[in-house]
Coordinates of N, CA and C in Angstrom, one line a residue:
M8 N -1.8 -11.2 -14.2 CA -2.5 -10.5 -13.5 C -2.0 -9.7 -12.2
A9 N -2.8 -7.9 -12.2 CA -2.0 -8.0 -10.9 C -1.9 -8.8 -9.4
T10 N -0.6 -8.7 -9.1 CA -0.7 -9.7 -7.3 C -1.5 -8.9 -6.6
L11 N -1.5 -9.6 -5.2 CA -2.4 -9.1 -4.1 C -1.2 -8.2 -3.0
G12 N -1.2 -7.2 -2.6 CA -0.7 -6.7 -1.3 C -1.6 -7.0 -0.7
V13 N -1.6 -6.9 0.6 CA -2.7 -7.5 1.9 C -2.1 -6.3 2.9
N14 N -2.7 -5.6 3.0 CA -2.4 -4.5 4.1 C -2.9 -5.1 5.5
I15 N -1.9 -5.0 6.6 CA -2.5 -5.7 7.9 C -2.8 -4.6 8.8
D16 N -2.4 -3.3 8.7 CA -2.9 -2.0 9.3 C -3.3 -2.2 10.3
H17 N -4.9 -3.1 10.1 CA -5.7 -2.6 10.6 C -6.4 -4.2 11.6
V18 N -5.8 -5.4 11.6 CA -5.0 -5.8 12.8 C -4.2 -5.3 13.7
A19 N -3.1 -4.6 13.5 CA -2.0 -3.8 15.1 C -4.0 -2.9 15.1
T20 N -4.8 -2.0 15.0 CA -5.2 -1.2 15.0 C -6.1 -1.7 16.1
V21 N -6.4 -3.3 15.7 CA -7.4 -3.7 16.8 C -6.8 -4.0 18.0
R22 N -5.4 -4.5 18.2 CA -4.4 -4.8 19.4 C -4.2 -3.3 19.8
Q23 N -3.8 -2.5 19.1 CA -3.5 -1.4 19.8 C -4.5 -0.6 20.9
A24 N -6.0 -1.0 20.3 CA -7.3 -0.8 20.9 C -6.8 -0.4 22.1
R25 N -6.8 -1.8 22.9 CA -6.8 -2.3 24.1 C -5.2 -2.4 24.6
Q26 N -4.0 -2.4 23.9 CA -2.4 -2.0 24.1 C -2.2 -3.4 24.6
T27 N -2.6 -4.3 23.8 CA -2.7 -5.7 24.5 C -1.6 -6.1 23.3
N28 N -1.6 -8.0 23.5 CA -0.7 -8.4 22.5 C -1.9 -9.6 21.6
E29 N -2.4 -9.5 21.4 CA -3.2 -9.5 20.2 C -4.5 -8.7 19.8
P30 N -5.4 -9.4 18.2 CA -4.0 -10.2 17.7 C -3.2 -9.2 17.3
D31 N -2.2 -10.6 16.9 CA -1.0 -10.2 16.6 C -0.7 -10.1 15.0
P32 N -0.3 -9.0 14.3 CA -0.8 -8.7 12.6 C 0.9 -10.0 12.1
V33 N 1.4 -10.6 12.9 CA 2.4 -11.0 12.7 C 2.0 -12.7 11.9
W34 N 0.9 -13.0 12.8 CA 0.3 -14.2 12.3 C -0.7 -14.1 11.7
A35 N -1.1 -12.7 10.9 CA -2.5 -11.9 10.2 C -1.4 -12.2 8.8
A36 N -0.1 -11.7 9.0 CA 0.7 -11.7 7.7 C 1.0 -13.5 7.2
A37 N 1.1 -14.4 8.0 CA 1.1 -16.0 7.9 C -0.3 -16.9 7.0
L38 N -1.4 -15.6 8.1 CA -2.7 -16.1 7.5 C -3.1 -15.4 5.7
A39 N -2.4 -14.2 6.0 CA -2.8 -13.9 4.2 C -1.8 -14.5 3.5
Q40 N -0.3 -15.0 4.0 CA 0.7 -15.8 2.5 C -0.6 -17.1 2.1
L41 N -1.1 -17.7 3.4 CA -1.8 -19.3 3.0 C -2.6 -19.2 2.4
G42 N -3.3 -17.6 2.5 CA -4.4 -17.0 1.5 C -4.6 -16.8 -0.1
G43 N -3.3 -16.7 -0.4 CA -2.1 -16.7 -1.6 C -1.7 -15.3 -2.0
A44 N -1.6 -14.0 -0.5 CA -1.4 -13.2 -1.0 C 0.2 -13.3 -1.1
D45 N 0.5 -12.3 -2.2 CA 1.6 -12.3 -2.6 C 2.9 -11.4 -2.0
C46 N 2.0 -10.1 -1.3 CA 3.4 -9.1 -0.9 C 2.4 -8.7 0.7
I47 N 2.8 -8.9 1.5 CA 2.7 -8.3 2.8 C 2.6 -6.6 3.3
T48 N 1.9 -5.9 3.0 CA 2.1 -4.2 3.2 C 1.2 -3.7 4.6
V49 N 3.0 -3.2 5.5 CA 2.3 -2.8 6.5 C 2.8 -1.1 6.6
H50 N 2.3 -0.1 6.9 CA 2.3 1.8 7.3 C 2.9 1.1 8.2
L51 N 4.5 1.9 8.7 CA 4.5 2.4 10.3 C 4.4 3.6 10.4
R52 N 3.3 4.1 11.2 CA 3.2 5.4 10.8 C 4.2 6.3 12.2
E53 N 4.5 7.9 12.0 CA 5.2 8.3 12.9 C 4.5 8.3 14.3
D54 N 3.6 8.1 14.4 CA 2.8 8.4 15.7 C 2.3 6.6 16.1
R55 N 2.8 5.3 15.8 CA 2.4 4.7 15.6 C 1.5 4.0 16.1
R56 N 0.2 4.7 15.6 CA -0.8 4.4 15.9 C -1.4 3.1 15.9
H57 N -0.5 2.2 14.7 CA -1.0 0.4 15.1 C 0.1 -0.2 14.8
I58 N 1.1 -0.3 13.3 CA 2.2 -1.3 13.2 C 3.6 -0.5 14.3
Q59 N 3.8 -1.5 15.5 CA 4.9 -0.7 15.9 C 6.4 -1.7 15.3
D60 N 6.8 -0.8 16.1 CA 8.5 -1.3 15.2 C 8.6 -2.7 15.3
R61 N 8.3 -3.4 16.7 CA 8.7 -5.3 16.9 C 8.0 -5.8 16.0
D62 N 6.7 -5.3 15.0 CA 6.1 -5.5 13.6 C 7.1 -6.1 13.2
L63 N 7.8 -4.8 12.2 CA 8.7 -4.4 11.3 C 10.2 -5.8 11.8
R64 N 10.2 -6.0 12.8 CA 11.5 -6.9 12.9 C 10.5 -8.2 12.8
V65 N 9.6 -8.5 13.8 CA 9.4 -10.3 13.4 C 9.0 -10.6 11.9
L66 N 7.9 -9.3 11.2 CA 7.7 -10.0 9.9 C 8.7 -9.6 8.9
K67 N 10.1 -8.9 9.1 CA 11.1 -9.2 8.5 C 12.0 -11.1 8.1
D68 N 11.9 -11.2 9.7 CA 12.5 -12.5 9.9 C 11.3 -14.0 9.8
T69 N 10.2 -13.2 8.9 CA 9.1 -14.1 9.1 C 8.1 -14.5 7.5
V70 N 8.0 -13.4 7.0 CA 7.3 -13.3 5.8 C 8.4 -13.6 5.0
T71 N 7.7 -14.5 3.5 CA 8.2 -14.8 2.3 C 7.8 -14.9 1.5
V72 N 6.6 -13.7 1.2 CA 6.6 -13.1 0.1 C 7.5 -11.6 0.8
K73 N 6.7 -10.9 -0.8 CA 7.2 -9.5 -0.6 C 7.3 -8.8 0.3
L74 N 7.5 -8.0 1.2 CA 7.6 -7.4 2.1 C 7.4 -6.0 1.9
N75 N 6.6 -5.2 2.1 CA 6.1 -3.2 1.5 C 6.1 -2.7 2.5
L76 N 6.5 -1.8 3.1 CA 6.5 -0.4 3.9 C 6.3 -0.1 3.4
E77 N 5.1 1.0 4.1 CA 4.6 2.2 3.8 C 5.4 3.2 4.4
C78 N 5.5 4.3 4.5 CA 6.1 5.6 5.4 C 6.1 6.7 4.8
A79 N 6.8 7.7 6.2 CA 6.5 9.7 5.9 C 8.1 9.6 5.4
V80 N 8.2 10.6 4.3 CA 8.7 11.1 3.9 C 9.8 12.2 5.1
V81 N 10.5 11.6 5.9 CA 10.9 11.7 7.3 C 12.1 11.1 7.2
P82 N 13.1 11.9 7.9 CA 14.9 11.1 8.0 C 14.2 9.7 8.9
E83 N 13.6 9.9 10.1 CA 13.1 8.5 10.9 C 13.1 7.6 10.7
M84 N 12.2 7.5 9.4 CA 11.1 6.3 8.5 C 12.0 6.0 7.7
I85 N 12.8 6.8 7.0 CA 14.0 6.4 5.7 C 15.0 5.8 6.9
D86 N 15.8 6.1 8.0 CA 16.6 5.1 8.3 C 15.4 4.0 9.1
I87 N 14.9 3.8 9.7 CA 14.4 2.5 9.6 C 14.4 1.4 8.8
A88 N 13.7 2.0 7.3 CA 13.6 1.2 6.5 C 15.0 1.0 5.8
C89 N 15.6 1.9 5.9 CA 17.0 1.0 5.5 C 17.8 0.4 6.2
A90 N 17.5 0.2 7.6 CA 18.1 -0.3 8.5 C 17.3 -2.1 8.5
L91 N 15.6 -1.8 8.5 CA 15.3 -3.5 7.9 C 15.5 -4.3 6.8
Q92 N 15.2 -2.7 5.9 CA 15.9 -3.2 4.1 C 14.4 -4.5 4.0
P93 N 13.5 -4.1 3.4 CA 12.8 -4.5 3.2 C 12.8 -4.5 1.8
E94 N 11.2 -5.5 1.1 CA 12.2 -5.6 -0.4 C 11.4 -4.1 -1.1
Q95 N 10.5 -3.9 -0.7 CA 10.4 -2.5 -1.2 C 9.7 -1.0 -0.8
V96 N 10.1 -0.4 -0.3 CA 8.9 1.0 0.6 C 8.1 1.5 -0.7
C97 N 6.8 1.8 0.1 CA 6.5 2.9 -0.6 C 6.3 4.1 0.1
L98 N 6.1 5.3 -0.3 CA 7.0 6.3 0.4 C 5.1 7.3 0.0
V99 N 4.1 7.7 0.9 CA 3.4 8.3 1.3 C 3.5 9.5 2.2
P100 N 2.0 10.4 1.6 CA 2.3 11.8 2.6 C 1.6 11.1 4.3
E101 N 1.3 11.8 5.0 CA 0.9 11.7 6.2 C 0.5 12.8 7.3
R102 N -0.5 12.7 7.9 CA -0.5 13.6 9.0 C -1.1 12.9 10.0
R103 N -1.0 14.0 11.2 CA -1.0 12.9 12.5 C -3.2 12.7 12.8
E104 N -3.0 14.2 11.9 CA -5.2 14.2 12.6 C -5.7 13.3 11.2
E105 N -5.2 13.0 10.4 CA -6.1 11.7 9.5 C -6.4 10.6 9.7
V106 N -7.7 10.2 9.4 CA -8.4 8.6 10.3 C -6.9 7.6 9.1
T107 N -7.5 8.0 7.8 CA -6.4 7.0 7.1 C -5.6 8.6 6.0
T108 N -4.9 7.7 5.1 CA -4.1 8.7 4.0 C -5.4 9.4 3.1
E109 N -5.0 11.0 3.1 CA -6.3 11.3 2.5 C -5.9 11.8 1.1
G110 N -4.8 11.2 0.6 CA -4.5 12.0 -0.6 C -2.9 11.1 -1.6
G111 N -2.5 11.5 -2.6 CA -1.8 11.1 -2.8 C -0.1 12.3 -2.7
L112 N 1.0 11.7 -2.8 CA 1.5 12.4 -2.5 C 2.1 13.3 -3.2
N113 N 2.7 14.9 -2.9 CA 2.5 16.0 -3.3 C 4.2 16.0 -3.9
V114 N 4.4 15.0 -5.1 CA 5.7 15.0 -5.9 C 6.2 16.0 -6.5
V115 N 4.9 16.6 -7.3 CA 5.7 17.8 -7.6 C 6.3 19.1 -7.0
D116 N 5.7 19.4 -6.1 CA 6.2 20.5 -5.1 C 7.3 19.9 -3.8
N117 N 7.6 18.5 -3.7 CA 8.8 18.1 -2.6 C 9.7 17.4 -3.8
E118 N 9.5 17.5 -5.0 CA 10.9 16.6 -5.6 C 11.8 15.9 -5.3
S119 N 12.5 17.1 -4.9 CA 14.4 17.0 -4.2 C 14.3 16.8 -3.4
R120 N 13.3 16.9 -1.8 CA 13.4 15.6 -1.2 C 12.9 14.4 -0.9
I121 N 12.1 14.1 -2.1 CA 11.9 13.0 -2.4 C 12.3 12.4 -3.1
K122 N 13.4 12.6 -3.7 CA 14.5 12.2 -4.6 C 15.7 11.9 -3.8
Q123 N 16.1 12.7 -2.8 CA 17.0 12.2 -2.2 C 16.7 11.1 -1.2
A124 N 15.3 11.0 -0.7 CA 14.7 9.9 0.2 C 15.1 8.7 -0.8
V125 N 14.4 8.9 -2.4 CA 14.6 7.9 -2.8 C 16.1 7.0 -3.7
E126 N 17.4 8.1 -3.4 CA 18.1 7.5 -3.5 C 18.4 6.8 -2.2
Q127 N 18.7 7.7 -1.0 CA 18.7 6.7 -0.2 C 18.3 5.2 0.6
L128 N 17.4 5.6 -0.3 CA 16.3 3.9 0.0 C 17.0 2.6 -1.1
Q129 N 17.3 3.3 -2.0 CA 17.7 2.3 -3.3 C 18.9 1.5 -2.7
T130 N 19.8 2.9 -2.4 CA 21.4 3.1 -2.4 C 21.4 1.2 -1.4
A131 N 20.4 1.9 -0.3 CA 20.0 0.3 0.3 C 19.6 -1.1 -0.1
G132 N 19.8 -0.9 -1.3 CA 18.8 -2.0 -2.0 C 17.1 -2.3 -2.2
I133 N 16.7 -1.4 -1.6 CA 15.5 -1.2 -1.5 C 15.0 -0.7 -2.8
R134 N 13.9 -1.5 -3.3 CA 12.8 -0.5 -4.4 C 11.9 0.3 -3.6
V135 N 11.9 1.6 -4.6 CA 10.6 2.4 -4.2 C 9.6 2.4 -5.5
S136 N 8.4 2.8 -3.9 CA 7.1 3.4 -5.1 C 7.0 4.5 -4.7
L137 N 6.0 5.5 -5.2 CA 5.9 6.7 -4.5 C 3.9 6.8 -4.8
F138 N 3.4 6.8 -4.1 CA 1.6 7.1 -3.1 C 1.5 7.8 -4.2
I139 N 1.3 8.0 -5.0 CA 0.4 9.7 -5.8 C -0.7 9.5 -6.3
D140 N -1.5 10.8 -7.0 CA -3.0 11.5 -7.4 C -2.5 10.6 -8.5
A141 N -3.6 10.6 -9.7 CA -3.1 9.7 -11.1 C -3.8 11.1 -11.8
T142 N -2.3 11.8 -11.5 CA -2.0 12.7 -13.0 C -0.8 12.5 -13.3
A143 N -1.2 13.2 -14.7 CA 0.5 13.3 -15.6 C 1.7 13.5 -14.5
D144 N 1.7 14.9 -14.0 CA 2.1 15.7 -13.3 C 3.2 15.4 -12.2
Q145 N 2.2 14.3 -11.6 CA 2.9 13.8 -10.4 C 3.5 12.3 -11.1
I146 N 2.8 12.0 -12.0 CA 4.0 10.9 -12.5 C 5.4 11.2 -13.1
N147 N 5.3 12.7 -13.7 CA 6.4 12.7 -14.3 C 7.6 13.2 -12.8
S148 N 6.6 13.8 -12.1 CA 7.7 14.1 -11.0 C 8.8 12.6 -10.3
S149 N 7.6 11.6 -10.7 CA 8.1 10.4 -10.1 C 9.4 9.8 -10.7
V150 N 9.3 9.9 -12.1 CA 10.3 10.0 -13.0 C 11.7 10.6 -12.5
A151 N 11.3 11.8 -12.5 CA 12.6 12.9 -12.3 C 12.9 12.4 -11.3
A152 N 12.6 12.3 -10.0 CA 12.6 11.5 -8.7 C 13.3 10.5 -8.3
G153 N 13.3 9.4 -9.3 CA 14.5 8.3 -9.9 C 13.4 7.0 -8.7
A154 N 11.8 7.1 -9.1 CA 11.5 5.9 -8.3 C 10.8 4.6 -9.7
D155 N 11.1 3.3 -9.1 CA 11.0 2.7 -9.3 C 9.9 2.4 -9.6
A156 N 8.7 2.8 -8.6 CA 7.3 2.5 -8.9 C 6.3 3.5 -8.6
I157 N 5.2 3.5 -9.3 CA 4.1 4.5 -8.3 C 2.7 4.0 -8.0
E158 N 2.6 4.2 -7.0 CA 1.3 3.3 -6.6 C 0.1 4.4 -6.8
I159 N -1.1 4.0 -7.4 CA -1.9 5.3 -7.7 C -2.9 5.3 -6.5
H160 N -3.4 6.7 -6.4 CA -4.6 6.5 -5.7 C -5.5 6.2 -5.7
T161 N -5.7 5.0 -5.6 CA -7.7 4.6 -6.1 C -8.4 5.2 -5.3
G162 N -8.6 6.2 -4.1 CA -9.9 6.4 -3.1 C -11.0 7.4 -3.7
P163 N -10.1 8.8 -5.2 CA -11.2 9.3 -5.6 C -12.1 8.1 -6.0
Y164 N -12.0 7.3 -6.9 CA -12.7 6.4 -7.4 C -13.5 5.5 -6.7
A165 N -12.6 5.3 -5.7 CA -14.0 4.2 -4.2 C -14.7 5.1 -3.4
N166 N -14.5 6.0 -4.0 CA -15.7 7.4 -2.9 C -16.5 7.7 -3.8
A167 N -16.6 7.5 -6.0 CA -17.7 8.2 -6.4 C -18.8 7.6 -6.6
T168 N -19.5 7.9 -7.4 CA -20.5 7.2 -7.6 C -21.7 7.7 -9.1
G169 N -21.4 7.0 -9.9 CA -22.6 7.2 -11.1 C -21.2 7.5 -11.6
V170 N -21.8 8.5 -13.0 CA -20.9 8.8 -14.3 C -19.3 9.7 -13.2
N171 N -19.6 9.8 -12.1 CA -18.1 10.4 -11.2 C -17.3 9.1 -11.5
C172 N -17.8 7.4 -11.2 CA -17.2 6.8 -10.8 C -16.0 6.1 -12.2
E173 N -17.3 6.5 -13.3 CA -16.6 6.4 -14.9 C -15.4 7.1 -14.7
K174 N -15.7 8.5 -14.8 CA -15.0 9.8 -14.9 C -12.9 9.3 -14.5
E175 N -13.2 9.0 -12.9 CA -11.8 8.3 -11.5 C -11.5 7.8 -12.1
L176 N -12.3 6.2 -12.9 CA -11.8 4.7 -13.5 C -11.0 5.3 -14.6
S177 N -11.5 6.4 -15.5 CA -10.4 6.7 -16.8 C -9.3 7.4 -16.5
K178 N -9.4 8.1 -15.3 CA -7.8 9.0 -15.1 C -7.1 7.3 -14.8
I179 N -7.2 6.8 -14.1 CA -6.8 5.7 -13.5 C -6.2 4.9 -14.6
V180 N -6.5 5.0 -15.5 CA -6.5 4.0 -17.1 C -5.0 5.2 -17.7
L181 N -5.7 5.6 -17.8 CA -4.5 6.6 -18.3 C -3.4 7.0 -17.1
A182 N -3.7 7.1 -16.2 CA -2.3 7.1 -15.9 C -1.9 6.0 -15.4
T183 N -1.9 4.7 -15.3 CA -1.6 3.7 -15.6 C -1.1 3.7 -17.0
Q184 N -1.0 4.3 -18.4 CA -0.9 4.2 -19.7 C 0.8 5.1 -19.7
H185 N 0.1 6.1 -18.6 CA 1.1 6.9 -19.0 C 2.9 6.4 -17.7
G186 N 2.3 5.6 -16.5 CA 3.2 5.0 -16.1 C 4.3 3.8 -16.7
K187 N 3.8 3.5 -17.8 CA 3.8 2.4 -18.1 C 5.4 2.5 -19.5
K188 N 4.6 4.2 -19.6 CA 5.7 4.7 -20.9 C 6.4 5.1 -20.9
A189 N 6.6 5.4 -19.4 CA 7.8 5.9 -18.5 C 8.4 4.6 -18.1
E190 N 8.1 3.9 -17.9 CA 8.9 2.2 -17.6 C 8.9 2.1 -16.3
L191 N 7.8 2.5 -15.5 CA 7.1 2.4 -14.2 C 6.6 1.3 -14.3
E192 N 6.8 0.6 -12.9 CA 6.0 -0.7 -11.9 C 4.9 0.0 -11.8
V193 N 3.2 -0.2 -12.0 CA 2.2 0.6 -11.7 C 1.7 -0.3 -10.6
H194 N 0.7 0.2 -9.6 CA 0.6 -0.5 -8.4 C -0.7 0.3 -8.1
A195 N -1.6 0.3 -7.9 CA -2.9 0.8 -7.4 C -3.6 -0.1 -5.9
G196 N -4.1 1.4 -4.8 CA -4.8 1.0 -3.9 C -5.1 2.1 -2.9
H197 N -5.7 1.8 -2.3 CA -6.5 2.6 -1.3 C -8.1 2.8 -2.2
G198 N -8.8 2.4 -0.5 CA -10.7 2.3 -0.7 C -11.1 1.5 -1.3
L199 N -10.4 0.1 -2.0 CA -10.3 -0.8 -2.7 C -11.2 -2.1 -1.7
T200 N -12.4 -2.5 -2.5 CA -12.9 -3.6 -2.1 C -13.6 -5.0 -2.9
Y201 N -14.1 -5.8 -2.1 CA -14.3 -7.1 -3.3 C -15.3 -6.3 -4.1
N202 N -16.6 -5.5 -3.5 CA -17.3 -4.8 -5.0 C -17.1 -3.7 -5.7
N203 N -15.8 -3.0 -5.8 CA -15.0 -2.9 -6.0 C -14.1 -2.5 -6.7
V204 N -13.7 -3.6 -7.1 CA -11.8 -3.9 -7.5 C -12.0 -4.2 -8.7
Q205 N -13.0 -5.8 -9.3 CA -12.9 -6.0 -10.9 C -12.4 -5.0 -11.7
P206 N -13.0 -3.3 -12.3 CA -12.3 -3.0 -13.0 C -11.2 -2.5 -12.3
I207 N -10.4 -2.0 -11.4 CA -9.2 -1.7 -11.5 C -8.3 -3.0 -11.7
A208 N -9.2 -4.1 -11.3 CA -8.3 -5.1 -11.5 C -8.3 -5.5 -12.7
S209 N -8.8 -5.0 -13.7 CA -9.0 -5.6 -15.2 C -8.5 -4.8 -16.0
I210 N -7.7 -3.3 -15.0 CA -6.7 -2.7 -16.7 C -5.8 -2.3 -16.3
A211 N -5.0 -3.1 -17.8 CA -3.6 -3.9 -17.9 C -2.4 -2.8 -18.0
G212 N -1.9 -3.4 -17.5 CA -0.6 -2.2 -17.3 C -0.3 -2.4 -15.9
I213 N -1.5 -2.6 -14.4 CA -1.1 -2.3 -13.3 C -1.0 -4.3 -12.7
D214 N 0.0 -4.0 -12.3 CA 1.4 -4.9 -11.7 C 0.9 -5.4 -10.2
E215 N 0.0 -4.3 -9.6 CA 0.6 -5.0 -8.1 C -0.9 -4.4 -7.4
L216 N -1.9 -4.9 -6.5 CA -3.0 -3.8 -6.1 C -2.7 -4.0 -4.6
N217 N -3.1 -3.1 -4.0 CA -2.3 -3.4 -2.2 C -4.2 -2.7 -1.2
I218 N -4.7 -3.9 -0.7 CA -5.8 -3.8 -0.2 C -5.7 -4.2 1.3
G219 N -6.6 -3.0 1.9 CA -5.8 -3.6 4.0 C -7.9 -3.8 4.1
H220 N -8.4 -2.7 4.6 CA -9.4 -2.9 4.8 C -10.6 -3.7 4.7
S221 N -11.2 -3.7 3.7 CA -12.1 -4.4 3.2 C -11.6 -6.3 3.2
I222 N -10.4 -6.6 3.6 CA -9.9 -8.1 3.6 C -10.2 -8.4 5.0
V223 N -9.1 -7.6 5.8 CA -9.6 -7.3 7.4 C -10.7 -7.7 8.0
S224 N -11.9 -6.6 7.2 CA -13.2 -6.6 7.9 C -14.1 -7.9 7.5
R225 N -14.0 -8.6 6.0 CA -13.9 -10.2 5.5 C -13.9 -11.0 6.2
S226 N -12.9 -10.3 6.8 CA -12.2 -11.9 7.6 C -12.7 -12.2 8.6
I227 N -13.5 -11.1 9.6 CA -14.0 -11.1 11.1 C -14.7 -11.9 10.5
F228 N -15.9 -12.7 9.2 CA -17.1 -13.2 9.1 C -16.3 -14.7 8.8
C229 N -15.6 -14.3 7.8 CA -14.8 -15.9 7.6 C -13.7 -16.2 7.4
G230 N -12.7 -15.4 8.5 CA -11.3 -16.3 8.5 C -10.6 -15.3 7.6
L231 N -9.6 -15.1 7.8 CA -8.5 -14.0 7.0 C -7.7 -14.8 5.9
Q232 N -7.4 -16.2 5.9 CA -7.0 -16.9 5.0 C -8.2 -16.8 4.1
N233 N -9.5 -17.2 3.9 CA -10.3 -17.5 3.8 C -10.6 -15.7 2.5
A234 N -10.7 -14.7 3.5 CA -11.1 -13.8 3.1 C -9.9 -13.0 2.0
V235 N -8.5 -13.8 2.0 CA -8.0 -13.2 0.8 C -7.8 -14.4 -0.4
R236 N -8.3 -15.5 -0.1 CA -8.4 -16.0 -1.3 C -9.9 -15.5 -1.6
E237 N -10.5 -15.3 -1.6 CA -11.7 -14.7 -2.5 C -11.0 -13.5 -2.7
M238 N -10.1 -12.5 -2.4 CA -9.7 -11.2 -3.2 C -8.8 -12.1 -3.8
K239 N -7.9 -13.0 -3.8 CA -7.0 -13.7 -4.7 C -8.1 -14.1 -6.1
D240 N -9.1 -14.6 -5.6 CA -9.9 -15.3 -7.4 C -10.3 -14.0 -7.2
I241 N -10.8 -12.6 -7.3 CA -11.7 -12.1 -8.0 C -10.3 -12.0 -9.1
L242 N -9.4 -11.1 -8.4 CA -8.1 -10.7 -9.7 C -7.7 -12.5 -10.9
L243 N -7.6 -13.4 -10.4 CA -7.1 -14.0 -11.1 C -9.0 -14.6 -12.1
R244 N -9.7 -13.7 -11.8 CA -10.9 -14.0 -13.3 C -10.9 -12.6 -14.0
C245 N -10.2 -11.6 -13.3 CA -9.8 -10.1 -13.8 C -9.3 -11.1 -14.9
S246 N -7.7 -11.1 -14.8 CA -7.6 -11.9 -15.9 C -7.1 -12.3 -16.3
S247 N -8.3 -13.5 -17.0 CA -8.7 -14.3 -17.3 C -9.4 -13.9 -19.4

């Protein structure tokens, strides 16, 4: 079955709304692990809109499952990642004005720069994933850039309805098959919820799902540990 990465960025978003010290994403990570999370994912943005540098340091010392750091392909972030040494870094596109990540990393047009970042991270002993759209050319460029894994952007699927939803799901299935043939680890994430995750979790070959907003939203009503456990149960059912 696909393992579950829980993105705790939105816990930090609530904290930063008041510029205070609660809720602490470090506590969120602990509860997510108790709920069955296999990975804790955080995105350190250049503008520090939610996760802060201090969070990374404490998470590195306290998280007992895989720590996955999402960051932009810029020297500052790559240097921070190399110093932190999480188990995995997922390189993502980033625009200051976006509310959330709007699309996949354009590896095709930036292959040389991304390859340099991948090599720097791997030299530091860090596995590297690239967050990309579900297209063959982006997967091929990810292979050429030396990535260990790809994370397929599931936003178009999550936002689609009717027949378009089936079309987007088919693209993800084909991208997963392409990635596995290229001997990449295949992850998926963005916009996945309790209502739409089942078809994605049922795709053979997907190794990891990263889900944040939906789990944090559910946790307001049932607690984070329970919210994570509910999502993990869905993944378990999809694998049986």
